[in-house]
Amino acid sequence: MNISVPIIETARLRLRAHRAEDLDACAAMWSSPIVARYIGGKPSSRTDTWMRMLRYAGLWSMLGYGYWAVEERASSKFVGDVGLADFHRELTPSIRGIPEAGWVLDPACHGQGYATEALRAALAWADVNIVHDETACIIAPENVASIRVAEKAGYIERARTTYHNAPTILFMRSRRST
C-alpha cells in the first residue's frame, strides 16, 4: 500500500506527516517526565523517539492510517502527535484489528484544548477513510486530562483491565455517520 499522509487543518492546528526535522521537538517532548508519566513511566531517548517516528511512517504504508505530527497553524510550532494504529497489544478484552487512537502533546501545549481539537480532527478523517465500525483507546485511570479528551471525542468506558501490569481503562467509540 502506497499512501500519502493527508494534511488536516482545524481552526488552530495542522495535522501532517512527521518529517526528519521534527526530531528535535519530538525528542524533547518524549523525553519529558510529564509526557512519560502515564505512558510507560520512562522518558524516551532521542533514538527511541526516532524509532517511534519511523514507526509512525510505517503505519501509513502498512495500515492506510497512522499518526500525524500536530503543529500550530499560525506559527508552525510542533505541538505533539495524534493518530490511530493497530499495535497488536496483548490486552483483555482484545482490541486487535481495531484502530487504536492515541495522542501526546508537548507539556507547554497542555491545557489549551489542542488534544481535543487534534483528536476530533483525526477521528473525523477516520470516520470517512477507515473501514471499521469502532475505534479504541487505552488510558491510565489517573490520567484524568486524557480521559476528558477521550470522552469529549465520544469514547465510552468499555472495560477496566491491565496493560504491562498497570491498571488501564479501555474506551471504545463508534464510527460517526457521515
mmCIF file of C-alpha atoms in Angstrom:
data_model
loop_
_atom_site.group_PDB
_atom_site.id
_atom_site.type_symbol
_atom_site.label_atom_id
_atom_site.label_comp_id
_atom_site.label_asym_id
_atom_site.label_seq_id
_atom_site.Cartn_x
_atom_site.Cartn_y
_atom_site.Cartn_z
ATOM 1 C CA MET A 1 0.000 0.000 0.000
ATOM 2 C CA ASN A 2 1.437 3.343 -1.006
ATOM 3 C CA ILE A 3 -0.445 6.114 0.734
ATOM 4 C CA SER A 4 0.488 9.710 1.317
ATOM 5 C CA VAL A 5 -0.318 11.119 4.722
ATOM 6 C CA PRO A 6 -3.263 13.501 4.401
ATOM 7 C CA ILE A 7 -2.948 17.031 5.747
ATOM 8 C CA ILE A 8 -5.809 18.054 8.009
ATOM 9 C CA GLU A 9 -6.361 21.610 9.152
ATOM 10 C CA THR A 10 -8.533 22.787 12.026
ATOM 11 C CA ALA A 11 -9.125 26.309 13.287
ATOM 12 C CA ARG A 12 -5.772 26.342 15.118
ATOM 13 C CA LEU A 13 -3.877 23.204 14.136
ATOM 14 C CA ARG A 14 -2.384 21.361 11.186
ATOM 15 C CA LEU A 15 -2.029 17.570 11.221
ATOM 16 C CA ARG A 16 0.645 16.429 8.773
ATOM 17 C CA ALA A 17 3.224 13.721 8.178
ATOM 18 C CA HIS A 18 6.206 13.653 10.502
ATOM 19 C CA ARG A 19 9.410 14.957 8.954
ATOM 20 C CA ALA A 20 13.032 14.314 9.881
ATOM 21 C CA GLU A 21 13.317 17.920 11.040
ATOM 22 C CA ASP A 22 10.638 17.211 13.694
ATOM 23 C CA LEU A 23 13.111 15.056 15.608
ATOM 24 C CA ASP A 24 14.412 17.770 17.952
ATOM 25 C CA ALA A 25 10.957 18.920 19.061
ATOM 26 C CA CYS A 26 9.535 15.398 19.147
ATOM 27 C CA ALA A 27 12.510 14.102 21.165
ATOM 28 C CA ALA A 28 12.194 16.999 23.614
ATOM 29 C CA MET A 29 8.512 16.148 24.101
ATOM 30 C CA TRP A 30 9.033 12.398 24.531
ATOM 31 C CA SER A 31 11.962 12.920 26.930
ATOM 32 C CA SER A 32 9.735 14.860 29.328
ATOM 33 C CA PRO A 33 8.827 13.052 32.558
ATOM 34 C CA ILE A 34 5.445 14.811 32.350
ATOM 35 C CA VAL A 35 4.745 13.121 28.999
ATOM 36 C CA ALA A 36 6.094 9.741 30.111
ATOM 37 C CA ARG A 37 4.212 9.730 33.431
ATOM 38 C CA TYR A 38 1.158 7.891 32.032
ATOM 39 C CA ILE A 39 2.810 6.257 29.016
ATOM 40 C CA GLY A 40 5.117 3.635 30.425
ATOM 41 C CA GLY A 41 6.641 5.956 33.022
ATOM 42 C CA LYS A 42 10.061 6.188 31.362
ATOM 43 C CA PRO A 43 11.087 9.182 29.233
ATOM 44 C CA SER A 44 12.225 8.244 25.735
ATOM 45 C CA SER A 45 15.741 8.733 24.428
ATOM 46 C CA ARG A 46 16.390 10.564 21.179
ATOM 47 C CA THR A 47 16.986 7.197 19.492
ATOM 48 C CA ASP A 48 13.697 5.821 20.870
ATOM 49 C CA THR A 49 11.902 8.890 19.528
ATOM 50 C CA TRP A 50 13.495 8.483 16.106
ATOM 51 C CA MET A 51 12.398 4.831 16.054
ATOM 52 C CA ARG A 52 8.874 5.940 17.034
ATOM 53 C CA MET A 53 8.819 8.445 14.159
ATOM 54 C CA LEU A 54 9.903 5.710 11.729
ATOM 55 C CA ARG A 55 7.106 3.503 13.104
ATOM 56 C CA TYR A 56 4.640 6.311 12.509
ATOM 57 C CA ALA A 57 5.689 6.486 8.844
ATOM 58 C CA GLY A 58 5.406 2.705 8.530
ATOM 59 C CA LEU A 59 1.865 2.654 9.908
ATOM 60 C CA TRP A 60 0.595 4.604 6.917
ATOM 61 C CA SER A 61 2.100 2.204 4.370
ATOM 62 C CA MET A 62 1.082 -0.940 6.293
ATOM 63 C CA LEU A 63 -2.402 0.044 7.513
ATOM 64 C CA GLY A 64 -3.502 3.009 5.420
ATOM 65 C CA TYR A 65 -3.733 5.117 8.582
ATOM 66 C CA GLY A 66 -1.338 6.202 11.288
ATOM 67 C CA TYR A 67 -0.036 9.111 13.314
ATOM 68 C CA TRP A 68 0.267 12.755 12.379
ATOM 69 C CA ALA A 69 2.588 15.432 13.674
ATOM 70 C CA VAL A 70 0.471 18.245 15.096
ATOM 71 C CA GLU A 71 1.580 21.838 14.676
ATOM 72 C CA GLU A 72 0.073 25.245 15.286
ATOM 73 C CA ARG A 73 -1.175 26.703 12.021
ATOM 74 C CA ALA A 74 -0.179 30.258 12.896
ATOM 75 C CA SER A 75 3.402 29.542 13.992
ATOM 76 C CA SER A 76 4.142 26.021 12.617
ATOM 77 C CA LYS A 77 5.322 25.197 16.162
ATOM 78 C CA PHE A 78 5.370 21.447 16.899
ATOM 79 C CA VAL A 79 2.573 20.600 19.340
ATOM 80 C CA GLY A 80 2.605 16.792 19.508
ATOM 81 C CA ASP A 81 1.435 13.542 17.918
ATOM 82 C CA VAL A 82 -2.068 12.209 17.270
ATOM 83 C CA GLY A 83 -3.353 9.283 15.285
ATOM 84 C CA LEU A 84 -4.501 5.713 15.037
ATOM 85 C CA ALA A 85 -2.685 2.395 14.927
ATOM 86 C CA ASP A 86 -3.120 -1.306 15.482
ATOM 87 C CA PHE A 87 -0.283 -2.176 17.839
ATOM 88 C CA HIS A 88 -1.444 -5.796 18.380
ATOM 89 C CA ARG A 89 -1.371 -5.220 22.123
ATOM 90 C CA GLU A 90 -1.667 -8.170 24.487
ATOM 91 C CA LEU A 91 -4.810 -6.871 26.158
ATOM 92 C CA THR A 92 -8.010 -8.418 27.510
ATOM 93 C CA PRO A 93 -10.502 -7.731 26.125
ATOM 94 C CA SER A 94 -8.625 -7.791 22.827
ATOM 95 C CA ILE A 95 -8.583 -4.756 20.577
ATOM 96 C CA ARG A 96 -6.511 -6.460 17.888
ATOM 97 C CA GLY A 97 -7.685 -5.341 14.465
ATOM 98 C CA ILE A 98 -9.437 -2.264 15.889
ATOM 99 C CA PRO A 99 -7.792 1.104 15.202
ATOM 100 C CA GLU A 100 -6.488 2.496 18.488
ATOM 101 C CA ALA A 101 -6.367 6.251 18.914
ATOM 102 C CA GLY A 102 -3.512 7.914 20.722
ATOM 103 C CA TRP A 103 -2.358 11.440 21.424
ATOM 104 C CA VAL A 104 0.508 13.123 23.183
ATOM 105 C CA LEU A 105 1.252 16.822 23.453
ATOM 106 C CA ASP A 106 4.267 18.819 24.465
ATOM 107 C CA PRO A 107 3.677 19.905 28.089
ATOM 108 C CA ALA A 108 3.958 23.561 27.012
ATOM 109 C CA CYS A 109 0.797 22.988 24.950
ATOM 110 C CA HIS A 110 -1.291 21.343 27.679
ATOM 111 C CA GLY A 111 -4.492 22.996 28.823
ATOM 112 C CA GLN A 112 -5.267 24.788 25.545
ATOM 113 C CA GLY A 113 -7.747 22.321 24.076
ATOM 114 C CA TYR A 114 -5.266 21.190 21.424
ATOM 115 C CA ALA A 115 -5.567 17.478 22.252
ATOM 116 C CA THR A 116 -9.351 17.538 21.854
ATOM 117 C CA GLU A 117 -9.131 19.567 18.645
ATOM 118 C CA ALA A 118 -6.477 17.295 17.107
ATOM 119 C CA LEU A 119 -8.184 14.063 18.173
ATOM 120 C CA ARG A 120 -11.575 15.159 16.848
ATOM 121 C CA ALA A 121 -9.946 16.032 13.504
ATOM 122 C CA ALA A 122 -8.160 12.673 13.306
ATOM 123 C CA LEU A 123 -11.369 10.797 14.167
ATOM 124 C CA ALA A 124 -13.415 12.765 11.635
ATOM 125 C CA TRP A 125 -10.892 11.687 8.997
ATOM 126 C CA ALA A 126 -11.021 8.090 10.264
ATOM 127 C CA ASP A 127 -14.829 8.005 10.158
ATOM 128 C CA VAL A 128 -14.663 8.646 6.409
ATOM 129 C CA ASN A 129 -11.468 6.799 5.472
ATOM 130 C CA ILE A 130 -11.106 3.717 7.690
ATOM 131 C CA VAL A 131 -13.433 0.771 7.259
ATOM 132 C CA HIS A 132 -14.016 -0.069 10.925
ATOM 133 C CA ASP A 133 -17.158 0.355 12.970
ATOM 134 C CA GLU A 134 -15.306 1.484 16.069
ATOM 135 C CA THR A 135 -12.009 2.716 17.442
ATOM 136 C CA ALA A 136 -10.417 2.147 20.830
ATOM 137 C CA CYS A 137 -8.107 3.966 23.185
ATOM 138 C CA ILE A 138 -6.456 2.903 26.418
ATOM 139 C CA ILE A 139 -5.743 5.324 29.235
ATOM 140 C CA ALA A 140 -4.235 5.058 32.709
ATOM 141 C CA PRO A 141 -7.013 5.662 35.283
ATOM 142 C CA GLU A 142 -5.078 8.511 36.918
ATOM 143 C CA ASN A 143 -4.706 10.368 33.590
ATOM 144 C CA VAL A 144 -7.801 12.496 34.148
ATOM 145 C CA ALA A 145 -6.952 15.000 31.402
ATOM 146 C CA SER A 146 -6.754 12.307 28.703
ATOM 147 C CA ILE A 147 -9.940 10.678 29.968
ATOM 148 C CA ARG A 148 -11.694 14.037 29.488
ATOM 149 C CA VAL A 149 -10.263 14.342 25.962
ATOM 150 C CA ALA A 150 -11.461 10.825 25.102
ATOM 151 C CA GLU A 151 -14.949 11.479 26.448
ATOM 152 C CA LYS A 152 -15.218 14.774 24.523
ATOM 153 C CA ALA A 153 -14.352 12.815 21.361
ATOM 154 C CA GLY A 154 -17.152 10.315 22.010
ATOM 155 C CA TYR A 155 -15.270 7.485 23.731
ATOM 156 C CA ILE A 156 -17.135 5.457 26.350
ATOM 157 C CA GLU A 157 -15.527 3.287 29.005
ATOM 158 C CA ARG A 158 -15.798 -0.363 27.967
ATOM 159 C CA ALA A 159 -13.597 -2.195 30.484
ATOM 160 C CA ARG A 160 -11.104 -1.892 33.311
ATOM 161 C CA THR A 161 -8.102 -4.086 32.591
ATOM 162 C CA THR A 162 -4.314 -4.151 32.906
ATOM 163 C CA TYR A 163 -1.606 -3.479 30.358
ATOM 164 C CA HIS A 164 2.040 -4.164 31.205
ATOM 165 C CA ASN A 165 0.917 -4.935 34.768
ATOM 166 C CA ALA A 166 -0.606 -1.479 35.213
ATOM 167 C CA PRO A 167 -4.295 -0.599 35.603
ATOM 168 C CA THR A 168 -5.757 0.566 32.290
ATOM 169 C CA ILE A 169 -9.151 1.737 31.113
ATOM 170 C CA LEU A 170 -10.305 0.617 27.670
ATOM 171 C CA PHE A 171 -12.540 3.112 25.879
ATOM 172 C CA MET A 172 -14.459 2.481 22.655
ATOM 173 C CA ARG A 173 -16.052 4.862 20.167
ATOM 174 C CA SER A 174 -18.482 4.010 17.384
ATOM 175 C CA ARG A 175 -17.918 5.499 13.972
ATOM 176 C CA ARG A 176 -19.968 8.604 13.273
ATOM 177 C CA SER A 177 -22.266 8.567 10.270
ATOM 178 C CA THR A 178 -21.104 10.872 7.531
#
